[in-house]
Coordinates of C-alpha atoms and ligand atoms in Angstrom, one line a residue:
X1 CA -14.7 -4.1 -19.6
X2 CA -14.4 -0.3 -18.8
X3 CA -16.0 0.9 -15.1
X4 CA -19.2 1.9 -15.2
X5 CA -19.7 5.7 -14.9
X6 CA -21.1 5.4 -11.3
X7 CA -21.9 8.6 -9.4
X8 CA -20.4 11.5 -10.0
X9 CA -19.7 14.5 -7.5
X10 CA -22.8 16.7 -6.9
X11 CA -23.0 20.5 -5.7
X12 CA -23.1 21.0 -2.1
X13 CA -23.9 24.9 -1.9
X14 CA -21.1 27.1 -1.5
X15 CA -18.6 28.2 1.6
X16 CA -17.5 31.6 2.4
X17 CA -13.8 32.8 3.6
X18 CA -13.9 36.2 5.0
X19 CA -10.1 37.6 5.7
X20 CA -11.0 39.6 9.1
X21 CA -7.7 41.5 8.8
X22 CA -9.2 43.4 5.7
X23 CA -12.8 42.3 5.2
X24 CA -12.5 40.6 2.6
X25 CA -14.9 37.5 1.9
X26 CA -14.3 35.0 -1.0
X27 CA -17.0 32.2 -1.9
X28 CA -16.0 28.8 -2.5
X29 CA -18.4 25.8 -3.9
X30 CA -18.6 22.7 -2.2
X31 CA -18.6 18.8 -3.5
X32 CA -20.4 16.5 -2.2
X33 CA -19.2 12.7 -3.3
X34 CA -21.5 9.3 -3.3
X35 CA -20.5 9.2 0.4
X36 CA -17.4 10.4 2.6
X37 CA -16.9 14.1 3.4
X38 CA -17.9 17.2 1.6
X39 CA -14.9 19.2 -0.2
X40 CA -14.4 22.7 -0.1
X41 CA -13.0 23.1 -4.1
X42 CA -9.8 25.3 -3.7
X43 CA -8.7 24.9 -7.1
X44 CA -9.6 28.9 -7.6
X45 CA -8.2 29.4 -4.2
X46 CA -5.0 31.1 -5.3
X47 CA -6.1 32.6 -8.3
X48 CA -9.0 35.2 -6.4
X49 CA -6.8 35.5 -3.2
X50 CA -3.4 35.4 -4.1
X51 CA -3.5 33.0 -1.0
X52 CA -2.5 29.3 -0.6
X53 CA -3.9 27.0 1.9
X54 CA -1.5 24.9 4.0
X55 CA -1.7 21.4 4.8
X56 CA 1.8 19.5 4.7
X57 CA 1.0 16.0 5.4
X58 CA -2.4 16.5 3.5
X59 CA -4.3 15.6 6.7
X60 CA -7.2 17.2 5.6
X61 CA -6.7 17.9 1.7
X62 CA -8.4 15.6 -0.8
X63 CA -6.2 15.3 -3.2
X64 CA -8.2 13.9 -6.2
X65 CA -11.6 12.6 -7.1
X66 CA -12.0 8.6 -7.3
X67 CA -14.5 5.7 -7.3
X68 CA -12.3 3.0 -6.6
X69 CA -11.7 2.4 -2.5
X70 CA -13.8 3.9 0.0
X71 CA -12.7 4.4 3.9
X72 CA -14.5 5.3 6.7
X73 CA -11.6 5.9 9.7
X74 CA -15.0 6.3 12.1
X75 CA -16.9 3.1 11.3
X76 CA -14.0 1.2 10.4
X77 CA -15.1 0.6 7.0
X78 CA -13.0 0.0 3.8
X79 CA -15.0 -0.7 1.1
X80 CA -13.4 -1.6 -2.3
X81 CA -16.1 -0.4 -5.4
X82 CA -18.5 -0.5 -2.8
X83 CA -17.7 -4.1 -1.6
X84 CA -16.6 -4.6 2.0
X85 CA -13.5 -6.1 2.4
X86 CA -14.7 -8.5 4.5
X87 CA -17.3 -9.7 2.1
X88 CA -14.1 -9.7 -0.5
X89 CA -11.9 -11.5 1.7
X90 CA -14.4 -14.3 2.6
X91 CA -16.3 -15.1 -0.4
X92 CA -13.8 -13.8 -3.4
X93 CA -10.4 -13.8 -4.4
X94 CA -7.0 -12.0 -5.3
X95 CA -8.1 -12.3 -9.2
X96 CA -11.6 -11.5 -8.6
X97 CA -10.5 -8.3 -6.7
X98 CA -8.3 -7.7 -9.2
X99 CA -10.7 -7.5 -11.9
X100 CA -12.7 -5.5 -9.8
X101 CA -10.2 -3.0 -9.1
X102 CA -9.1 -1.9 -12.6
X103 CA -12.4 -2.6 -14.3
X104 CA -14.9 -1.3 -11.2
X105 CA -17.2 -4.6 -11.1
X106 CA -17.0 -8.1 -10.0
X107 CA -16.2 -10.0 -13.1
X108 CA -18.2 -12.6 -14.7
X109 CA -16.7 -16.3 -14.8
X110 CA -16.0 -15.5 -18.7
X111 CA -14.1 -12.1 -17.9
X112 CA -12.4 -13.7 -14.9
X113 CA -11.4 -16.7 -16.9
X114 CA -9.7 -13.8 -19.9
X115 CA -8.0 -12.0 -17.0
X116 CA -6.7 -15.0 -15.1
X117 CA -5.6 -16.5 -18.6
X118 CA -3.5 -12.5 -19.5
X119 CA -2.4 -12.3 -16.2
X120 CA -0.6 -15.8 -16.5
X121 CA 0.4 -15.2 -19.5
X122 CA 2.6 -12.7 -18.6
X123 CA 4.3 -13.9 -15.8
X124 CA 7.6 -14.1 -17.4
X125 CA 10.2 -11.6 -17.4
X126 CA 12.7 -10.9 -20.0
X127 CA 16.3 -12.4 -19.6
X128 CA 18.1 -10.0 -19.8
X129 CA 16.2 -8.1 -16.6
X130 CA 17.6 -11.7 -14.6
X131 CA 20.9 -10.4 -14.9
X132 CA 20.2 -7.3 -12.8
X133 CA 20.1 -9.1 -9.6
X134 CA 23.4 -9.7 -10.2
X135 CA 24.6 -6.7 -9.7
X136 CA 23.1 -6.6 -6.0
X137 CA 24.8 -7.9 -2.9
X138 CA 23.1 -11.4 -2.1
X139 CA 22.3 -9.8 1.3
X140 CA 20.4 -6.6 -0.5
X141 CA 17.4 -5.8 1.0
X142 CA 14.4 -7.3 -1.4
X143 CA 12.8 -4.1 -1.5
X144 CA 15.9 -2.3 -2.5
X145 CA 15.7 -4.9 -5.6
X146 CA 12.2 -4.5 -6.1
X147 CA 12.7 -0.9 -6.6
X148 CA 15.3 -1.8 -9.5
X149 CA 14.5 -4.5 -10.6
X150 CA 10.9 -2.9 -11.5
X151 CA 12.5 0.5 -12.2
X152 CA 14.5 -1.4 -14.9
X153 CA 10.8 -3.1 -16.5
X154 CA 11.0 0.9 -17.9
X155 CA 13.9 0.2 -20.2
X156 CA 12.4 -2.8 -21.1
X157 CA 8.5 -1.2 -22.3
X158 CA 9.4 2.4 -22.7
X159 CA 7.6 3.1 -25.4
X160 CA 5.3 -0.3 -25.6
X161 CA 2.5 1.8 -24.3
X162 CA 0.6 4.8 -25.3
X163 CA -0.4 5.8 -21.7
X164 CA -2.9 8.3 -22.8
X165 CA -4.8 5.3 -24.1
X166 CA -7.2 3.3 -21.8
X167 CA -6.2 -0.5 -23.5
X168 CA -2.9 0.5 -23.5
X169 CA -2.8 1.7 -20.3
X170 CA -4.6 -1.6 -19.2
X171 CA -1.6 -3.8 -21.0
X172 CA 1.3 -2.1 -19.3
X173 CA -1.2 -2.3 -15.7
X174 CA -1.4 -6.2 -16.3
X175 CA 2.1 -6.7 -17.2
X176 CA 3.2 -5.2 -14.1
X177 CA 0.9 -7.6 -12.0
X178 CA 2.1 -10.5 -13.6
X179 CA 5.6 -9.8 -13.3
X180 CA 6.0 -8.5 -10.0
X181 CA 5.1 -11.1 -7.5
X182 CA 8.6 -13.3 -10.2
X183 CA 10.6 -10.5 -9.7
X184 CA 9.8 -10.3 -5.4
X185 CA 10.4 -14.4 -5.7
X186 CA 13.8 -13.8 -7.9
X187 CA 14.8 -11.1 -5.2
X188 CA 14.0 -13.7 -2.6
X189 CA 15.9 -16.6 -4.4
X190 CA 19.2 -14.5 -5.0
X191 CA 19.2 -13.6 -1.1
X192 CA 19.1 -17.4 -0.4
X193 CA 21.7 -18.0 -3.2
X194 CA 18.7 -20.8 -4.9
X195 CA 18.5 -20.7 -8.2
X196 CA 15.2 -18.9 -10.1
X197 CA 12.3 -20.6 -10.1
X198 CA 10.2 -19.5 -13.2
X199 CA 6.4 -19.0 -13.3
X200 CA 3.9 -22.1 -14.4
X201 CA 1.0 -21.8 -16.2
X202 CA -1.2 -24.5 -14.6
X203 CA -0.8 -22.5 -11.4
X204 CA -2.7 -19.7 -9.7
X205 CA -1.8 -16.0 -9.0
X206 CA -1.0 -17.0 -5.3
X207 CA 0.4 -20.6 -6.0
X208 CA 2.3 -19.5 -8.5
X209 CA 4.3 -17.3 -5.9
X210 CA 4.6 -20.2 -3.5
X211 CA 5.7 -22.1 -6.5
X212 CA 8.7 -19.4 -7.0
X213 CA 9.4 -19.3 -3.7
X214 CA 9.8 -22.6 -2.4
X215 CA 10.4 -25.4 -5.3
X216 CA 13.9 -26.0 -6.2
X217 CA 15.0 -27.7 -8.9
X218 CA 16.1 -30.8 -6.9
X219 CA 12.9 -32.1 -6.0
X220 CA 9.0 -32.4 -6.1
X221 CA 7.3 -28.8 -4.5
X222 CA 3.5 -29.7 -4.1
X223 CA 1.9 -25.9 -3.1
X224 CA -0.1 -26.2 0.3
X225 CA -3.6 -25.0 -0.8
X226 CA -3.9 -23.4 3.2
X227 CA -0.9 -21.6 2.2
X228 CA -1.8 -20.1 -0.9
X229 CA -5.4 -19.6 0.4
X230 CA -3.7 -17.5 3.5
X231 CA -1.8 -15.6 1.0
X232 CA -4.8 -15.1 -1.4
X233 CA -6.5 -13.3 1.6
X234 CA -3.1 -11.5 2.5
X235 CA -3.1 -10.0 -1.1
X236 CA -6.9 -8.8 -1.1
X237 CA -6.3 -7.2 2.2
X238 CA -3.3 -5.3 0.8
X239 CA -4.4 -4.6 -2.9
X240 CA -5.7 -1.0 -2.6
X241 CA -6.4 1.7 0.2
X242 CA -7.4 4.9 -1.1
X243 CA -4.6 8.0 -1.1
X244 CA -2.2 6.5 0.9
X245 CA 1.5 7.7 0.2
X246 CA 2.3 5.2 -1.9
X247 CA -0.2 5.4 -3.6
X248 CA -0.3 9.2 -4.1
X249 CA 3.7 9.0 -4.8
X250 CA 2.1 6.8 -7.7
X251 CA -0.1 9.2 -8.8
X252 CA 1.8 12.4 -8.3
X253 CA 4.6 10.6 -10.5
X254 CA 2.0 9.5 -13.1
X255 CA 1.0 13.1 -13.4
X256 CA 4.2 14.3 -15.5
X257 CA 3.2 11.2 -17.8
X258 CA 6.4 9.4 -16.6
X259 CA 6.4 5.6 -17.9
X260 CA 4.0 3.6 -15.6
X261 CA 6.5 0.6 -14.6
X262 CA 8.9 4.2 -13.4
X263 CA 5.7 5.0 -11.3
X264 CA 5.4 2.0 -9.6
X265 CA 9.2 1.8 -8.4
X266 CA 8.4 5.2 -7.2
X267 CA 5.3 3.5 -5.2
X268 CA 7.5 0.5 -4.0
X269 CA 10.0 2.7 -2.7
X270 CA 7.6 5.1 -0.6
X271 CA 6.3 2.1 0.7
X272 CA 9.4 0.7 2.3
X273 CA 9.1 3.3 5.1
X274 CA 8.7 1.9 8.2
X275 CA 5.7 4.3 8.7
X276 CA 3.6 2.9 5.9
X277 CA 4.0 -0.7 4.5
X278 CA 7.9 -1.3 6.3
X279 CA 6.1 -1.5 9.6
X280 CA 4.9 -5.4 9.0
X281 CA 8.6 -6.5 9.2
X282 CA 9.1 -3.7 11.7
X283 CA 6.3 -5.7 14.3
X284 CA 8.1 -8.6 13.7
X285 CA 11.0 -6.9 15.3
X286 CA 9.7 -5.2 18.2
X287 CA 7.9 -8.5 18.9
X288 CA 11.4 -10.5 18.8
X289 CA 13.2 -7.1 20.6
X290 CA 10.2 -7.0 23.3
X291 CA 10.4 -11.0 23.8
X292 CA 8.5 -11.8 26.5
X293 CA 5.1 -10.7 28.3
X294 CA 6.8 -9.4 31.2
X295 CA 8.8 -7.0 29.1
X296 CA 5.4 -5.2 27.1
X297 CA 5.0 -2.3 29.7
X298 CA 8.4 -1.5 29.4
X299 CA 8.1 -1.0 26.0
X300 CA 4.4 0.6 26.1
X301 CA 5.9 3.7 28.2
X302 CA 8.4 3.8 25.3
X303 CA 5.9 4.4 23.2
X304 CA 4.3 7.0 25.3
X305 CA 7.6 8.5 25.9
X306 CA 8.1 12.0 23.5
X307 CA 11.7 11.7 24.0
X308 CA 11.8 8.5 22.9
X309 CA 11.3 7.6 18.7
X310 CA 10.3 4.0 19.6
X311 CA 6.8 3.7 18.3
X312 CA 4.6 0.5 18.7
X313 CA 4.5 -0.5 15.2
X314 CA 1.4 -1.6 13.8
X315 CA -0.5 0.8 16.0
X316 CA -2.2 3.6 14.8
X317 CA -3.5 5.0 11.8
X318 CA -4.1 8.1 9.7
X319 CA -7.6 7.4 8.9
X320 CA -8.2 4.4 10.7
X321 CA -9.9 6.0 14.3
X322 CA -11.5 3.0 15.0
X323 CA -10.3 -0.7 14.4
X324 CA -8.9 -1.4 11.1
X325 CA -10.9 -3.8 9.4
X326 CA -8.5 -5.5 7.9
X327 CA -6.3 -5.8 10.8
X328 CA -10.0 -7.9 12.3
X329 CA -9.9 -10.2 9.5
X330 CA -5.9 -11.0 9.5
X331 CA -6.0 -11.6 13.5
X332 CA -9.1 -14.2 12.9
X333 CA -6.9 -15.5 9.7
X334 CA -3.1 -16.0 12.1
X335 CA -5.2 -17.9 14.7
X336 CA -6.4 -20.4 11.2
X337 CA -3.4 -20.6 9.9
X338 CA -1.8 -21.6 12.9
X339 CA -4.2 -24.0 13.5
X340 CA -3.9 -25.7 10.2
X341 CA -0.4 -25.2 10.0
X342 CA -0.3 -27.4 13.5
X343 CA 1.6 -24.0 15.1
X344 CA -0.1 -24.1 18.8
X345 CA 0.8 -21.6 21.3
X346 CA 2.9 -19.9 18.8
X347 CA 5.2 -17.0 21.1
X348 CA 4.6 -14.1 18.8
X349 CA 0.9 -14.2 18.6
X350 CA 0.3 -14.9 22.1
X351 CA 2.8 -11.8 23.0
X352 CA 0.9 -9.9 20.0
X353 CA -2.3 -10.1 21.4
X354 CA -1.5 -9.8 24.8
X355 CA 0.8 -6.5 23.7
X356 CA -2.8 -5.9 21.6
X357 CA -4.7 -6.3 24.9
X358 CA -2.6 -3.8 27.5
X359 CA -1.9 -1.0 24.6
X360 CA -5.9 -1.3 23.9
X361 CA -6.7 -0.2 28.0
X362 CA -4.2 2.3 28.0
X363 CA -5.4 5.5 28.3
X364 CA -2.7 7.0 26.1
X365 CA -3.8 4.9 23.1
X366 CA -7.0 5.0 23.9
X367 CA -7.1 8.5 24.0
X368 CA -5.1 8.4 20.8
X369 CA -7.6 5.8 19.6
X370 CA -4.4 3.8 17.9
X371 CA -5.9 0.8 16.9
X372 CA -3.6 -2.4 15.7
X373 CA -3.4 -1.4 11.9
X374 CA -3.0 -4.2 8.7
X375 CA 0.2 -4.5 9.5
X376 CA 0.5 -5.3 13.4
X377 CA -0.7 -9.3 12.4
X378 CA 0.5 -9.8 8.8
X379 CA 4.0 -10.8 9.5
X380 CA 2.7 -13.0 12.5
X381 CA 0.9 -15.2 10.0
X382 CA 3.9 -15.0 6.9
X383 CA 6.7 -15.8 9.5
X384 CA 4.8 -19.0 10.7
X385 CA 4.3 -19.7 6.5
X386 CA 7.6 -19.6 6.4
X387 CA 8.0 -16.0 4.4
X388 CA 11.3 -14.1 5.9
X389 CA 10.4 -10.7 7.5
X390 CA 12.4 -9.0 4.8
X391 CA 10.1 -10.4 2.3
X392 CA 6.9 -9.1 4.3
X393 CA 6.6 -5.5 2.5
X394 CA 7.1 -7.6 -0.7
X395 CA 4.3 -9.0 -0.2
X396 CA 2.5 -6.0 0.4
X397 CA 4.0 -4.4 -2.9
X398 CA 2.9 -7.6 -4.6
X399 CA -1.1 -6.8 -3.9
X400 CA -0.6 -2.8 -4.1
X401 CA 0.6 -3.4 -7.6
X402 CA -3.4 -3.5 -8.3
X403 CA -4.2 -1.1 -6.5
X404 CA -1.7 1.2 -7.7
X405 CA -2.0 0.6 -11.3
X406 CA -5.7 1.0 -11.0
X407 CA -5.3 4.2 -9.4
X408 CA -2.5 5.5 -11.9
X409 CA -5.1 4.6 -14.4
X410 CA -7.9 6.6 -13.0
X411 CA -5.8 9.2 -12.7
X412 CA -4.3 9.2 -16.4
X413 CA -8.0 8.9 -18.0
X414 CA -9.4 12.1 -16.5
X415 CA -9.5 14.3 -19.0
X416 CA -8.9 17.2 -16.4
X417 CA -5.6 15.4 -15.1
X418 CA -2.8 17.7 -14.8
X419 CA 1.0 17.5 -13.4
X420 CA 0.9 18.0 -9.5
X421 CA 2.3 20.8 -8.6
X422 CA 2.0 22.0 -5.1
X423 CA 3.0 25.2 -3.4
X424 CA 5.0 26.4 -0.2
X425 CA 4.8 28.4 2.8
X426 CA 7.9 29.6 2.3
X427 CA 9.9 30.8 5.4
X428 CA 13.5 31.6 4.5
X429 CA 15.6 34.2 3.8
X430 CA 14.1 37.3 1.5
X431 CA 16.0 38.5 -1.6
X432 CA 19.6 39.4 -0.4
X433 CA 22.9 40.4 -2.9
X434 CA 25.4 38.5 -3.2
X435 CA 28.2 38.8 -0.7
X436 CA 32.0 38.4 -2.3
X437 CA 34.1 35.5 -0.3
X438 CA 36.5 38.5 1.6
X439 CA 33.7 40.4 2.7
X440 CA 31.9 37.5 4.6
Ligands
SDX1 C1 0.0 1.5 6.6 O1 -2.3 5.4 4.8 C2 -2.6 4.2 4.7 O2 -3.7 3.8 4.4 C3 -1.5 3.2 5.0 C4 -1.9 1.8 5.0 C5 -2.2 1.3 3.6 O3 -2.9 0.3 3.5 O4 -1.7 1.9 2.6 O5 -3.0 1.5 5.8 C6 -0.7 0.9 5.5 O6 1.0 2.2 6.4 C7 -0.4 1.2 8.0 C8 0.4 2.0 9.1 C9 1.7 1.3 9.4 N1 2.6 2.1 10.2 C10 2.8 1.7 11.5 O7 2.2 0.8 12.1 C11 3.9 2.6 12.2 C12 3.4 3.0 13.6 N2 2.3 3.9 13.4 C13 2.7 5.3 13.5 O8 3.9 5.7 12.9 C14 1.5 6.2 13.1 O9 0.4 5.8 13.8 C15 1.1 6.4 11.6 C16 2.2 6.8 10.8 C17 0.5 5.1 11.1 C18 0.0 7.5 11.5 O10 0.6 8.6 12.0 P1 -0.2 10.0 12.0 O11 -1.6 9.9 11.4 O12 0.7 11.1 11.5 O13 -0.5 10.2 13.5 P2 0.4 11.1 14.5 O14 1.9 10.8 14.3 O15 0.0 12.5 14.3 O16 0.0 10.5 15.9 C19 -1.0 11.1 16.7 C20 -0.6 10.9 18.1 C21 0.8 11.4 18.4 O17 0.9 11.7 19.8 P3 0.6 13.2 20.3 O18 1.6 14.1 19.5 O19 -0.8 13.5 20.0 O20 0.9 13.2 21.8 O21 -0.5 9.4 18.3 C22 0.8 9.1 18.6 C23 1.7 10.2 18.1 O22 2.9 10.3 18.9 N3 1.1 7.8 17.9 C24 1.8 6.8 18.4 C25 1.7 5.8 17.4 N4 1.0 6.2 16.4 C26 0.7 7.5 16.7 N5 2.4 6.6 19.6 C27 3.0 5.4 19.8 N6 2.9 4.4 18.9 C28 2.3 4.5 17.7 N7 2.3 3.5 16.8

């Protein structure tokens, strides 16, 4: 079902640069979107002034028009097609959100029931792709597999897909999400030297990846529904999050029309960074470095040191000035988990939230307003479920797979879609001649 047209942007008057050096003014118009900020539209910019504007990390350039995730970093507010996650993560679930994602509305129990039944259906990868974990080290990072492994899904559907075509595009989107989270159990299987375990049909999205995980062949693997529930929620936190770098790394890829299973390699790999979705396994090692309670405010004025790089991962956020809603629903989710699993007084979560609790009264964070981000409680809960920390940002890459390839479409069925192409300030060395080697 395609998205509904929903809003569209709307005039907001016009802005006016003046250059005081000579005078001159230039007039820019301004967009104003369903909610969110107005935009001053630059796209003219260089054309009337000859001049650029200049915003490296993009901390206050929007870098495309969308509909599908709103955040407010204020109000700590994510809101996916208008639906707050919290409402998504306590009443619906990782296929719901998928449909609602790609296709911008909830689905009905007749479309859910077509996308579950395409989405399992695809599960499978080709054989031949199982022989490229073979050529890894058993002790390879996962992600540095995931980023082959789904690199190589190129070679395999090159030219399957006509991109430019919205059912098309759709296909190629749902292969993707029903391959990826066999590939991230593959990866986790060859690090363990266990043998594959392939997909099921009678399973769900989130069983299903339990399934690949944990059965082996020699016995009986009955999928704990508190398991797969915790890792139902754990994907709908993580499937989409506006222009993050991943997911702009997506788009700015998709923009050349470069094959879309290329595209999300490209989105996996920008997400390994320790600074985006690497930091859930990064917490999990500052929690096991930092050890005990007594150690935290030695490690807190590390964090506030500037000459030293240790930052307290899972703190802080580009957008997120406020709390980070998701982070609220994962630290409610570790303490049910726990519970369930029959994990009390487990270490890490009691030195998590106390860590949570001192950094929170600091002046310096406060100041800061760093916040505990997504990813300061995800690996608390996956560790006690058993998941490896180097499988955490797998995990992460298994949701964003939606969000990504909803975004990559949205992207490729603009009609005004173009390559990205950005500019410089450029700062080095004017035009010189060339200087012969004896006369240097
Ligand atoms: C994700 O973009 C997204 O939406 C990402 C994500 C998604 O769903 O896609 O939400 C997922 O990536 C969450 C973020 C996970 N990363 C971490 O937890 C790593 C630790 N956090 C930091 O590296 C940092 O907070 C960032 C990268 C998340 C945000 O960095 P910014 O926006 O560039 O902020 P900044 O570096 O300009 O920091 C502002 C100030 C600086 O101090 P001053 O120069 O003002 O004195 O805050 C300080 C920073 O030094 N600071 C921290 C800190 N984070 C920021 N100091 C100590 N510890 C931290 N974690």
């Amino acid at each position: 079902m395609a998205a509904k047209a929903t809003t569209t942007r709307e005039s907001a008057g016009t802005v006016t640069l003046t250059v005081d050096a000579t005078g001159e003014s230039f007039t820019l118009p301004l967009h104003r979107g369903s909610v969110g900020p107005t935009v001053f539209d630059i796209r003219k910019l260089y054309a009337e002034t000859g001049m650029f504007t200049f915003d490296p990390a993009f901390m206050s350039t929007a870098s495309c028009e969308s509909r599908i995730t709103f955040i407010d970093g204020e109000q700590g507010l994510l809101l996916y097609r208008g639906y707050p996650i919290e409402e998504l993560a306590e009443h619906s679930n990782f296929m719901e959100v998928t449909h609602l994602l790609l296709y911008g509305e909830l689905p009905t129990k007749r479309e859910l029931d077509a996308l579950t039944n395409n989405i399992t259906g695809h599960t499978m990868i080709h054989e031949q792709l199982t022989q490229l974990f073979r050529g890894f080290r058993r002790d390879a990072h996962p992600m540095a597999i995931m980023v082959g492994v789904v690199g190589a899904m190129s070679a395999f559907y090159h030219d399957h897909h006509d991109i430019y075509d919205s059912g098309e595009r759709m296909i190629a989107a749902l292969r993707l999400i029903a391959k990826i989270p066999t590939i991230a159990a593959m990866a986790y299987k060859y690090s363990i030297g266990q043998p594959f375990v392939y997909p099921r049909n009678d399973l769900g999205y989130a069983e299903n990846f339990l399934h690949m995980m944990f059965s082996v062949p020699a016995e009986e693997y009955v999928v704990n529904p508190v398991l797969a529930r915790a890792i139902d929620d754990i994907f709908i936190l993580h499937a989409d999050h506006e222009q993050n770098a991943s997911t702009s790394t997506v788009r700015l890829a998709g923009s050349s029309g470069a094959n879309p299973f290329a595209c999300i390699a490209a989105g996996i790999a920008c997400l390994w960074g320790p600074a985006h979705g690497g930091a859930n396994e990064a917490v999990l090692s500052m929690l096991g470095e930092i050890g005990s309670r007594d150690r935290i405010p030695e490690f807190i004025a590390r964090a506030k040191d500037k000459d030293d790089p240790f930052r307290l991962m899972g703190f802080g956020h580009r957008v997120y000035k406020n709390f980070d809603p998701r982070a609220n629903v994962l630290r409610t989710r570790a303490h049910e988990v726990l519970e369930t699993l029959g994990i009390r007084d487990d270490q890490l979560l009691d030195l998590a939230m106390e860590l949570e609790r001192i950094a929170l009264e600091d002046e310096y964070f406060v100041k800061r307003r760093l916040y505990p981000n997504i990813d300061f409680y995800s690996g608390i809960i996956l560790q006690a479920m058993g998941i490896p920390p180097s499988l955490f940002t797998v995990l992460f890459a298994i949701a964003r797979t939606v969000g990504w390839c909803a975004q990559w479409a949205e992207m490729m069925g603009d009609p005004s879609q173009k390559i990205g192409r950005p500019r410089q300030l450029y700062t080095g060395e004017p035009q010189r001649p060339y200087v012969p080697i004896d006369q240097r």
